[in-house]
Amino acid sequence: MTEAVSRPTLEAVAARAGVSRATVSRVVNGGDGVREPLVTRVRQAVEELGYVPNQAARSLVTKRHDAVAVVIAEPEARVFADPFFALQLRGISKELTAHDNQLVLLLTEGRADHARVARYLAGGHVDGALVFSLHLDDPLPGLIRNAGVPTVFGGRPDWSDGTPGPVYVDSDNRGGAREAVRHLVGLGRTRIAHITGALDQTSAVDRLDGYRDIVGDADPRLVVESDFTPGGGERAMRELLDRCPDVDAVFAANDLTALGALRVLRETGRRVPEDVAVIGFDDVLPVAEQADPPLTTVRQDIEEMGRLMARLLLRGQAGRPGRPGRVGEQSADEAAAGVILPTTLIRRASA
Amino acid sequence: MTEAVSRPTLEAVAARAGVSRATVSRVVNGGDGVREPLVTRVRQAVEELGYVPNQAARSLVTKRHDAVAVVIAEPEARVFADPFFALQLRGISKELTAHDNQLVLLLTEGRADHARVARYLAGGHVDGALVFSLHLDDPLPGLIRNAGVPTVFGGRPDWSDGTPGPVYVDSDNRGGAREAVRHLVGLGRTRIAHITGALDQTSAVDRLDGYRDIVGDADPRLVVESDFTPGGGERAMRELLDRCPDVDAVFAANDLTALGALRVLRETGRRVPEDVAVIGFDDVLPVAEQADPPLTTVRQDIEEMGRLMARLLLRGQAGRPGRPGRVGEQSADEAAAGVILPTTLIRRASA
DNA sequence: GTGAAAGCGCTAACAG
DNA sequence: CTGTTAGCGCTTTCAC
């Protein structure tokens, strides 16, 4: 006795309400132009039968999917070492949910998966894509452009060709860096160092630029390249102390890096902030708040970034090389561009 | 000139290959019972046209979706404070990808979203669900059961009614706790305390049980209830020192809690591990490795948990109260049950 | 083995 | 305003 619980169709609702399928369809989709008595009758039939529209059938005719792909292209485990993506996802999810769109998550493990993702996007399974791929040499953005799907990028992508700029949402990395360094200057520090992030990511480059905006042509030995990890931060800090024992402030490219720097500073007997002031970036709470001493850092509103990305896509601000759809209804002359979210300096004990 | 780039259909491929739609369909779906010359010709046409099957059309007839929902029901921001879910997602994603299934992510913000999720699952948009909902009083698992979708839970759910047990994957929280405490005992500690996690989650309860398994009826003041956060860990540690100044070891319910405990220990001038040994749980790398001193902790293979959940669902081990589908093809007598993954004690400096 | 034909459940003209 | 009529692109009997 396989209780074949096949769900009710439009047909069934129509029969029960004593109207045509078309009328039920109209009611289900907002019920414009249907007279009150019928609307109620249909609504009731829907209720009684527990009718839920079959999305596949609907997509087949509308060519819409009410679904958006989120592509996270980060081979490194590092992505998962801080809550960055989790927060973005939450922001994205909230916005998509508010507009009855589903979130299809596409995680990639290196290049092997790129073709798969490109095929999926080109396959017209979703109305748009939100893409995180922050590495300069990543071929994925290009592939995605060819897929002809409206797309919004998370973080400024690095396209130097002449095509109309991609739509993206980013934090004000450069401005945030400037504020951090300015704060250090305000503290009277004169030997301000910078430990960079992985310079194949625009965020790291922008933060370095912000640092340079303030310090000008300071001693180049005060800039040490690193990679956004605590271990990298340690190595960089050691090298820094080696090169410039008189350093009195460090602006680290992110909180994890700052953590590594703090550790080395402590080991070598420097007091923070008395001897060396330290500032991070991101304001990853469990890291920044629990650091010793608690970390002064530049906060970015990560969840808001996610929300905004989704909003841009749904509003059709996104580049849409190809076919139509509810997502992507922007006017043709809408200049594709980036949206930059402000950052805030959070003062704690380390600077 | 809107280059209506409407993608090629089966029809088009059939025409190009000089065969019928049915034949193309067969080839696309594995190409059994089609003779070699045709297979090649069709494959080539598919290639040339860049044909990608329309999933909506396919689902409409097969009633399969090759999509799985991942439901993360965590109102608290805490979820996002550690990479737990990110790692699970990665494991899930890998497994789903390997079987050509899509991952639909459903994040919920408290009860308001429960109805939405239940409706979505009941709506037959996906072939199954992987559900994370670790709070004892959460109504979501019940709702999902009623949705009639094959489901695998992440973490042992707490159903006390008589229904056949839900399928779930969990870490060996109890065993891991035992190992941690045993290690402390082996170190010669005699006043071993436990700072619990949020006791409305089975993981916290299981870890507490494991602790008790080893210490027996030790001084009950050595157990302090907390909530898995660093702040909670601090408060708990303070209370603990207050109650039992002679404590010489602490087993914390997770790494974040241990971090808070370490901080208080340091503040109050205790040396770790000389005066007080500390063990955490989870082995969240950026936390455990960067702690001062680096944290001895119980590692769980989180990614593997995710992978296993997906595998169970795809293999049809999952409870399936309702309709058929590729997902959920288990034999009726297959005993639904939990799979418990082993944990490992990672020795660092803190104990 | 291969093709022809009948829908899957829904929306979107088009009549009435 | 409401109902009728075509399909959307695909899989799947069923003949050939």
mmCIF file of N, CA, C and O in Angstrom, chain B residues 226-305:
data_model
loop_
_atom_site.group_PDB
_atom_site.id
_atom_site.type_symbol
_atom_site.label_atom_id
_atom_site.label_comp_id
_atom_site.label_asym_id
_atom_site.label_seq_id
_atom_site.Cartn_x
_atom_site.Cartn_y
_atom_site.Cartn_z
ATOM 1 N N SER B 226 27.515 26.666 30.984
ATOM 2 C CA SER B 226 27.835 27.834 30.172
ATOM 3 C C SER B 226 27.160 27.707 28.813
ATOM 4 O O SER B 226 26.148 26.997 28.692
ATOM 5 N N ASP B 227 27.708 28.339 27.802
ATOM 6 C CA ASP B 227 26.933 28.495 26.564
ATOM 7 C C ASP B 227 27.737 28.426 25.272
ATOM 8 O O ASP B 227 27.282 28.897 24.227
ATOM 9 N N PHE B 228 28.936 27.885 25.316
ATOM 10 C CA PHE B 228 29.749 27.728 24.099
ATOM 11 C C PHE B 228 30.421 29.014 23.625
ATOM 12 O O PHE B 228 31.060 29.022 22.574
ATOM 13 N N THR B 229 30.256 30.121 24.337
ATOM 14 C CA THR B 229 30.892 31.375 23.887
ATOM 15 C C THR B 229 32.102 31.713 24.758
ATOM 16 O O THR B 229 32.207 31.242 25.883
ATOM 17 N N PRO B 230 32.997 32.552 24.245
ATOM 18 C CA PRO B 230 34.170 32.959 25.016
ATOM 19 C C PRO B 230 33.740 33.734 26.272
ATOM 20 O O PRO B 230 34.270 33.501 27.364
ATOM 21 N N GLY B 231 32.769 34.616 26.094
ATOM 22 C CA GLY B 231 32.292 35.388 27.243
ATOM 23 C C GLY B 231 31.736 34.469 28.311
ATOM 24 O O GLY B 231 32.010 34.628 29.505
ATOM 25 N N GLY B 232 30.958 33.503 27.874
ATOM 26 C CA GLY B 232 30.409 32.528 28.804
ATOM 27 C C GLY B 232 31.519 31.759 29.498
ATOM 28 O O GLY B 232 31.448 31.473 30.694
ATOM 29 N N GLY B 233 32.556 31.442 28.742
ATOM 30 C CA GLY B 233 33.687 30.716 29.306
ATOM 31 C C GLY B 233 34.371 31.530 30.400
ATOM 32 O O GLY B 233 34.775 30.995 31.434
ATOM 33 N N GLU B 234 34.484 32.823 30.166
ATOM 34 C CA GLU B 234 35.096 33.691 31.169
ATOM 35 C C GLU B 234 34.280 33.677 32.455
ATOM 36 O O GLU B 234 34.812 33.461 33.553
ATOM 37 N N ARG B 235 33.011 33.920 32.301
ATOM 38 C CA ARG B 235 32.141 33.960 33.479
ATOM 39 C C ARG B 235 32.203 32.639 34.234
ATOM 40 O O ARG B 235 32.334 32.614 35.465
ATOM 41 N N ALA B 236 32.124 31.563 33.488
ATOM 42 C CA ALA B 236 32.135 30.247 34.121
ATOM 43 C C ALA B 236 33.443 30.017 34.858
ATOM 44 O O ALA B 236 33.465 29.508 35.982
ATOM 45 N N MET B 237 34.544 30.425 34.257
ATOM 46 C CA MET B 237 35.845 30.205 34.874
ATOM 47 C C MET B 237 35.962 31.004 36.169
ATOM 48 O O MET B 237 36.501 30.520 37.166
ATOM 49 N N ARG B 238 35.445 32.208 36.137
ATOM 50 C CA ARG B 238 35.492 33.035 37.347
ATOM 51 C C ARG B 238 34.718 32.366 38.473
ATOM 52 O O ARG B 238 35.190 32.263 39.601
ATOM 53 N N GLU B 239 33.536 31.904 38.130
ATOM 54 C CA GLU B 239 32.708 31.258 39.140
ATOM 55 C C GLU B 239 33.405 30.021 39.685
ATOM 56 O O GLU B 239 33.391 29.740 40.881
ATOM 57 N N LEU B 240 34.029 29.314 38.756
ATOM 58 C CA LEU B 240 34.712 28.076 39.121
ATOM 59 C C LEU B 240 35.835 28.369 40.125
ATOM 60 O O LEU B 240 35.977 27.689 41.155
ATOM 61 N N LEU B 241 36.630 29.386 39.831
ATOM 62 C CA LEU B 241 37.745 29.730 40.714
ATOM 63 C C LEU B 241 37.227 30.164 42.073
ATOM 64 O O LEU B 241 37.856 29.936 43.113
ATOM 65 N N ASP B 242 36.083 30.783 42.010
ATOM 66 C CA ASP B 242 35.446 31.251 43.232
ATOM 67 C C ASP B 242 35.020 30.066 44.100
ATOM 68 O O ASP B 242 35.318 29.993 45.283
ATOM 69 N N ARG B 243 34.345 29.139 43.466
ATOM 70 C CA ARG B 243 33.837 27.964 44.173
ATOM 71 C C ARG B 243 34.957 27.026 44.626
ATOM 72 O O ARG B 243 34.936 26.504 45.718
ATOM 73 N N CYS B 244 35.851 26.758 43.671
ATOM 74 C CA CYS B 244 36.883 25.752 43.931
ATOM 75 C C CYS B 244 38.256 26.292 43.532
ATOM 76 O O CYS B 244 38.757 25.992 42.440
ATOM 77 N N PRO B 245 38.875 27.049 44.386
ATOM 78 C CA PRO B 245 40.161 27.657 44.044
ATOM 79 C C PRO B 245 41.238 26.600 43.799
ATOM 80 O O PRO B 245 42.282 26.904 43.228
ATOM 81 N N ASP B 246 40.955 25.381 44.203
ATOM 82 C CA ASP B 246 41.964 24.340 44.062
ATOM 83 C C ASP B 246 41.849 23.559 42.760
ATOM 84 O O ASP B 246 42.518 22.543 42.566
ATOM 85 N N VAL B 247 40.992 24.020 41.861
ATOM 86 C CA VAL B 247 40.818 23.320 40.582
ATOM 87 C C VAL B 247 42.164 23.214 39.859
ATOM 88 O O VAL B 247 42.929 24.177 39.823
ATOM 89 N N ASP B 248 42.463 22.040 39.322
ATOM 90 C CA ASP B 248 43.748 21.911 38.636
ATOM 91 C C ASP B 248 43.619 21.483 37.177
ATOM 92 O O ASP B 248 44.603 21.236 36.498
ATOM 93 N N ALA B 249 42.366 21.380 36.688
ATOM 94 C CA ALA B 249 42.158 21.064 35.274
ATOM 95 C C ALA B 249 40.753 21.474 34.865
ATOM 96 O O ALA B 249 39.823 21.415 35.672
ATOM 97 N N VAL B 250 40.632 21.903 33.603
ATOM 98 C CA VAL B 250 39.316 22.289 33.089
ATOM 99 C C VAL B 250 39.094 21.641 31.742
ATOM 100 O O VAL B 250 39.930 21.751 30.836
ATOM 101 N N PHE B 251 37.988 20.948 31.633
ATOM 102 C CA PHE B 251 37.563 20.454 30.328
ATOM 103 C C PHE B 251 36.449 21.378 29.875
ATOM 104 O O PHE B 251 35.369 21.403 30.467
ATOM 105 N N ALA B 252 36.711 22.161 28.833
ATOM 106 C CA ALA B 252 35.713 23.113 28.337
ATOM 107 C C ALA B 252 34.921 22.479 27.197
ATOM 108 O O ALA B 252 35.457 21.692 26.419
ATOM 109 N N ALA B 253 33.657 22.838 27.095
ATOM 110 C CA ALA B 253 32.764 22.192 26.129
ATOM 111 C C ALA B 253 33.145 22.478 24.682
ATOM 112 O O ALA B 253 32.795 21.717 23.787
ATOM 113 N N ASN B 254 33.849 23.582 24.459
ATOM 114 C CA ASN B 254 34.390 23.811 23.115
ATOM 115 C C ASN B 254 35.573 24.769 23.186
ATOM 116 O O ASN B 254 35.909 25.282 24.251
ATOM 117 N N ASP B 255 36.196 25.012 22.048
ATOM 118 C CA ASP B 255 37.412 25.809 22.035
ATOM 119 C C ASP B 255 37.175 27.261 22.425
ATOM 120 O O ASP B 255 37.992 27.879 23.104
ATOM 121 N N LEU B 256 36.060 27.797 21.986
ATOM 122 C CA LEU B 256 35.759 29.192 22.297
ATOM 123 C C LEU B 256 35.615 29.381 23.806
ATOM 124 O O LEU B 256 36.113 30.347 24.390
ATOM 125 N N THR B 257 34.935 28.443 24.418
ATOM 126 C CA THR B 257 34.788 28.481 25.874
ATOM 127 C C THR B 257 36.156 28.387 26.544
ATOM 128 O O THR B 257 36.454 29.113 27.497
ATOM 129 N N ALA B 258 36.982 27.485 26.034
ATOM 130 C CA ALA B 258 38.318 27.305 26.591
ATOM 131 C C ALA B 258 39.101 28.604 26.500
ATOM 132 O O ALA B 258 39.861 28.970 27.395
ATOM 133 N N LEU B 259 38.897 29.325 25.415
ATOM 134 C CA LEU B 259 39.581 30.594 25.211
ATOM 135 C C LEU B 259 39.239 31.570 26.324
ATOM 136 O O LEU B 259 40.122 32.240 26.877
ATOM 137 N N GLY B 260 37.975 31.649 26.642
ATOM 138 C CA GLY B 260 37.548 32.533 27.730
ATOM 139 C C GLY B 260 38.167 32.097 29.047
ATOM 140 O O GLY B 260 38.632 32.924 29.839
ATOM 141 N N ALA B 261 38.195 30.779 29.257
ATOM 142 C CA ALA B 261 38.765 30.253 30.499
ATOM 143 C C ALA B 261 40.248 30.597 30.584
ATOM 144 O O ALA B 261 40.737 31.046 31.623
ATOM 145 N N LEU B 262 40.949 30.429 29.491
ATOM 146 C CA LEU B 262 42.386 30.737 29.460
ATOM 147 C C LEU B 262 42.637 32.184 29.863
ATOM 148 O O LEU B 262 43.553 32.490 30.628
ATOM 149 N N ARG B 263 41.812 33.038 29.336
ATOM 150 C CA ARG B 263 41.984 34.459 29.611
ATOM 151 C C ARG B 263 41.865 34.743 31.119
ATOM 152 O O ARG B 263 42.693 35.448 31.697
ATOM 153 N N VAL B 264 40.852 34.166 31.731
ATOM 154 C CA VAL B 264 40.652 34.394 33.159
ATOM 155 C C VAL B 264 41.794 33.786 33.972
ATOM 156 O O VAL B 264 42.288 34.375 34.930
ATOM 157 N N LEU B 265 42.197 32.613 33.545
ATOM 158 C CA LEU B 265 43.306 31.953 34.236
ATOM 159 C C LEU B 265 44.545 32.841 34.198
ATOM 160 O O LEU B 265 45.258 33.006 35.191
ATOM 161 N N ARG B 266 44.785 33.407 33.044
ATOM 162 C CA ARG B 266 45.962 34.259 32.880
ATOM 163 C C ARG B 266 45.828 35.492 33.773
ATOM 164 O O ARG B 266 46.747 35.855 34.491
ATOM 165 N N GLU B 267 44.652 36.093 33.705
ATOM 166 C CA GLU B 267 44.388 37.291 34.501
ATOM 167 C C GLU B 267 44.633 37.064 35.986
ATOM 168 O O GLU B 267 45.127 37.926 36.704
ATOM 169 N N THR B 268 44.221 35.887 36.434
ATOM 170 C CA THR B 268 44.321 35.615 37.870
ATOM 171 C C THR B 268 45.670 34.997 38.227
ATOM 172 O O THR B 268 45.828 34.443 39.319
ATOM 173 N N GLY B 269 46.566 35.041 37.284
ATOM 174 C CA GLY B 269 47.927 34.613 37.584
ATOM 175 C C GLY B 269 48.185 33.113 37.607
ATOM 176 O O GLY B 269 49.220 32.668 38.066
ATOM 177 N N ARG B 270 47.227 32.329 37.096
ATOM 178 C CA ARG B 270 47.489 30.882 37.026
ATOM 179 C C ARG B 270 48.290 30.562 35.768
ATOM 180 O O ARG B 270 48.022 31.122 34.696
ATOM 181 N N ARG B 271 49.201 29.622 35.881
ATOM 182 C CA ARG B 271 49.923 29.187 34.695
ATOM 183 C C ARG B 271 49.200 27.997 34.080
ATOM 184 O O ARG B 271 48.683 27.126 34.795
ATOM 185 N N VAL B 272 49.167 27.991 32.744
ATOM 186 C CA VAL B 272 48.572 26.864 32.014
ATOM 187 C C VAL B 272 49.692 26.225 31.204
ATOM 188 O O VAL B 272 50.381 26.940 30.463
ATOM 189 N N PRO B 273 49.937 24.950 31.355
ATOM 190 C CA PRO B 273 49.144 23.971 32.106
ATOM 191 C C PRO B 273 49.668 23.681 33.512
ATOM 192 O O PRO B 273 49.066 22.869 34.200
ATOM 193 N N GLU B 274 50.742 24.340 33.917
ATOM 194 C CA GLU B 274 51.340 23.972 35.202
ATOM 195 C C GLU B 274 50.329 23.974 36.345
ATOM 196 O O GLU B 274 50.185 22.979 37.066
ATOM 197 N N ASP B 275 49.633 25.102 36.523
ATOM 198 C CA ASP B 275 48.677 25.172 37.636
ATOM 199 C C ASP B 275 47.339 24.562 37.264
ATOM 200 O O ASP B 275 46.733 23.823 38.038
ATOM 201 N N VAL B 276 46.872 24.918 36.080
ATOM 202 C CA VAL B 276 45.580 24.402 35.612
ATOM 203 C C VAL B 276 45.731 23.944 34.169
ATOM 204 O O VAL B 276 46.143 24.726 33.305
ATOM 205 N N ALA B 277 45.405 22.702 33.913
ATOM 206 C CA ALA B 277 45.428 22.191 32.543
ATOM 207 C C ALA B 277 44.078 22.481 31.891
ATOM 208 O O ALA B 277 43.055 22.452 32.562
ATOM 209 N N VAL B 278 44.106 22.780 30.607
ATOM 210 C CA VAL B 278 42.848 23.121 29.920
ATOM 211 C C VAL B 278 42.715 22.321 28.628
ATOM 212 O O VAL B 278 43.671 22.205 27.858
ATOM 213 N N ILE B 279 41.542 21.773 28.407
ATOM 214 C CA ILE B 279 41.257 21.071 27.155
ATOM 215 C C ILE B 279 39.972 21.624 26.556
ATOM 216 O O ILE B 279 39.010 21.893 27.278
ATOM 217 N N GLY B 280 39.984 21.785 25.261
ATOM 218 C CA GLY B 280 38.802 22.281 24.571
ATOM 219 C C GLY B 280 38.122 21.172 23.782
ATOM 220 O O GLY B 280 38.364 19.978 24.004
ATOM 221 N N PHE B 281 37.291 21.568 22.836
ATOM 222 C CA PHE B 281 36.603 20.598 21.989
ATOM 223 C C PHE B 281 36.315 21.283 20.660
ATOM 224 O O PHE B 281 35.949 22.465 20.647
ATOM 225 N N ASP B 282 36.502 20.565 19.582
ATOM 226 C CA ASP B 282 36.207 21.024 18.208
ATOM 227 C C ASP B 282 37.467 21.073 17.357
ATOM 228 O O ASP B 282 37.454 20.714 16.197
ATOM 229 N N ASP B 283 38.526 21.630 17.937
ATOM 230 C CA ASP B 283 39.727 21.921 17.178
ATOM 231 C C ASP B 283 39.442 22.873 16.021
ATOM 232 O O ASP B 283 39.714 22.588 14.861
ATOM 233 N N VAL B 284 38.866 23.988 16.375
ATOM 234 C CA VAL B 284 38.717 25.070 15.414
ATOM 235 C C VAL B 284 40.103 25.689 15.279
ATOM 236 O O VAL B 284 40.603 26.316 16.195
ATOM 237 N N LEU B 285 40.702 25.491 14.129
ATOM 238 C CA LEU B 285 42.123 25.812 14.020
ATOM 239 C C LEU B 285 42.551 27.219 14.428
ATOM 240 O O LEU B 285 43.434 27.381 15.246
ATOM 241 N N PRO B 286 41.952 28.240 13.827
ATOM 242 C CA PRO B 286 42.466 29.573 14.145
ATOM 243 C C PRO B 286 42.332 29.887 15.631
ATOM 244 O O PRO B 286 43.062 30.710 16.160
ATOM 245 N N VAL B 287 41.412 29.220 16.283
ATOM 246 C CA VAL B 287 41.246 29.456 17.713
ATOM 247 C C VAL B 287 42.218 28.593 18.510
ATOM 248 O O VAL B 287 43.022 29.088 19.297
ATOM 249 N N ALA B 288 42.166 27.303 18.275
ATOM 250 C CA ALA B 288 42.942 26.377 19.099
ATOM 251 C C ALA B 288 44.444 26.546 18.887
ATOM 252 O O ALA B 288 45.225 26.542 19.826
ATOM 253 N N GLU B 289 44.828 26.718 17.643
ATOM 254 C CA GLU B 289 46.245 26.794 17.342
ATOM 255 C C GLU B 289 46.852 28.115 17.799
ATOM 256 O O GLU B 289 48.003 28.182 18.194
ATOM 257 N N GLN B 290 46.047 29.157 17.736
ATOM 258 C CA GLN B 290 46.566 30.478 18.068
ATOM 259 C C GLN B 290 46.364 30.853 19.519
ATOM 260 O O GLN B 290 46.729 31.934 19.950
ATOM 261 N N ALA B 291 45.707 29.978 20.258
ATOM 262 C CA ALA B 291 45.488 30.301 21.664
ATOM 263 C C ALA B 291 46.826 30.363 22.373
ATOM 264 O O ALA B 291 47.841 29.874 21.871
ATOM 265 N N ASP B 292 46.812 30.958 23.556
ATOM 266 C CA ASP B 292 48.057 31.077 24.313
ATOM 267 C C ASP B 292 47.837 30.501 25.697
ATOM 268 O O ASP B 292 47.183 31.120 26.517
ATOM 269 N N PRO B 293 48.361 29.330 25.988
ATOM 270 C CA PRO B 293 49.140 28.473 25.097
ATOM 271 C C PRO B 293 48.228 27.742 24.109
ATOM 272 O O PRO B 293 47.032 27.636 24.362
ATOM 273 N N PRO B 294 48.805 27.242 23.009
ATOM 274 C CA PRO B 294 48.024 26.464 22.048
ATOM 275 C C PRO B 294 47.222 25.384 22.763
ATOM 276 O O PRO B 294 47.712 24.752 23.692
ATOM 277 N N LEU B 295 46.023 25.220 22.296
ATOM 278 C CA LEU B 295 45.031 24.445 23.030
ATOM 279 C C LEU B 295 45.054 22.950 22.701
ATOM 280 O O LEU B 295 44.991 22.552 21.544
ATOM 281 N N THR B 296 45.139 22.157 23.743
ATOM 282 C CA THR B 296 44.892 20.732 23.581
ATOM 283 C C THR B 296 43.380 20.590 23.460
ATOM 284 O O THR B 296 42.636 21.227 24.200
ATOM 285 N N THR B 297 42.926 19.799 22.501
ATOM 286 C CA THR B 297 41.485 19.782 22.242
ATOM 287 C C THR B 297 41.051 18.497 21.566
ATOM 288 O O THR B 297 41.888 17.704 21.124
ATOM 289 N N VAL B 298 39.769 18.300 21.499
ATOM 290 C CA VAL B 298 39.215 17.102 20.874
ATOM 291 C C VAL B 298 38.751 17.455 19.471
ATOM 292 O O VAL B 298 37.877 18.304 19.300
ATOM 293 N N ARG B 299 39.356 16.838 18.498
ATOM 294 C CA ARG B 299 39.000 17.166 17.120
ATOM 295 C C ARG B 299 37.867 16.300 16.609
ATOM 296 O O ARG B 299 37.810 15.100 16.824
ATOM 297 N N GLN B 300 36.959 16.927 15.896
ATOM 298 C CA GLN B 300 35.955 16.148 15.191
ATOM 299 C C GLN B 300 36.132 16.452 13.706
ATOM 300 O O GLN B 300 36.492 17.554 13.327
ATOM 301 N N ASP B 301 35.884 15.456 12.901
ATOM 302 C CA ASP B 301 36.072 15.654 11.470
ATOM 303 C C ASP B 301 34.776 16.198 10.881
ATOM 304 O O ASP B 301 33.905 15.459 10.435
ATOM 305 N N ILE B 302 34.686 17.492 10.903
ATOM 306 C CA ILE B 302 33.433 18.154 10.567
ATOM 307 C C ILE B 302 33.076 17.988 9.098
ATOM 308 O O ILE B 302 31.938 17.715 8.736
ATOM 309 N N GLU B 303 34.072 18.137 8.254
ATOM 310 C CA GLU B 303 33.810 17.996 6.826
ATOM 311 C C GLU B 303 33.300 16.594 6.510
ATOM 312 O O GLU B 303 32.379 16.410 5.718
ATOM 313 N N GLU B 304 33.894 15.626 7.154
ATOM 314 C CA GLU B 304 33.461 14.246 6.928
ATOM 315 C C GLU B 304 32.016 14.041 7.381
ATOM 316 O O GLU B 304 31.257 13.292 6.760
ATOM 317 N N MET B 305 31.641 14.718 8.440
ATOM 318 C CA MET B 305 30.251 14.630 8.883
ATOM 319 C C MET B 305 29.313 15.082 7.774
ATOM 320 O O MET B 305 28.306 14.437 7.479
#
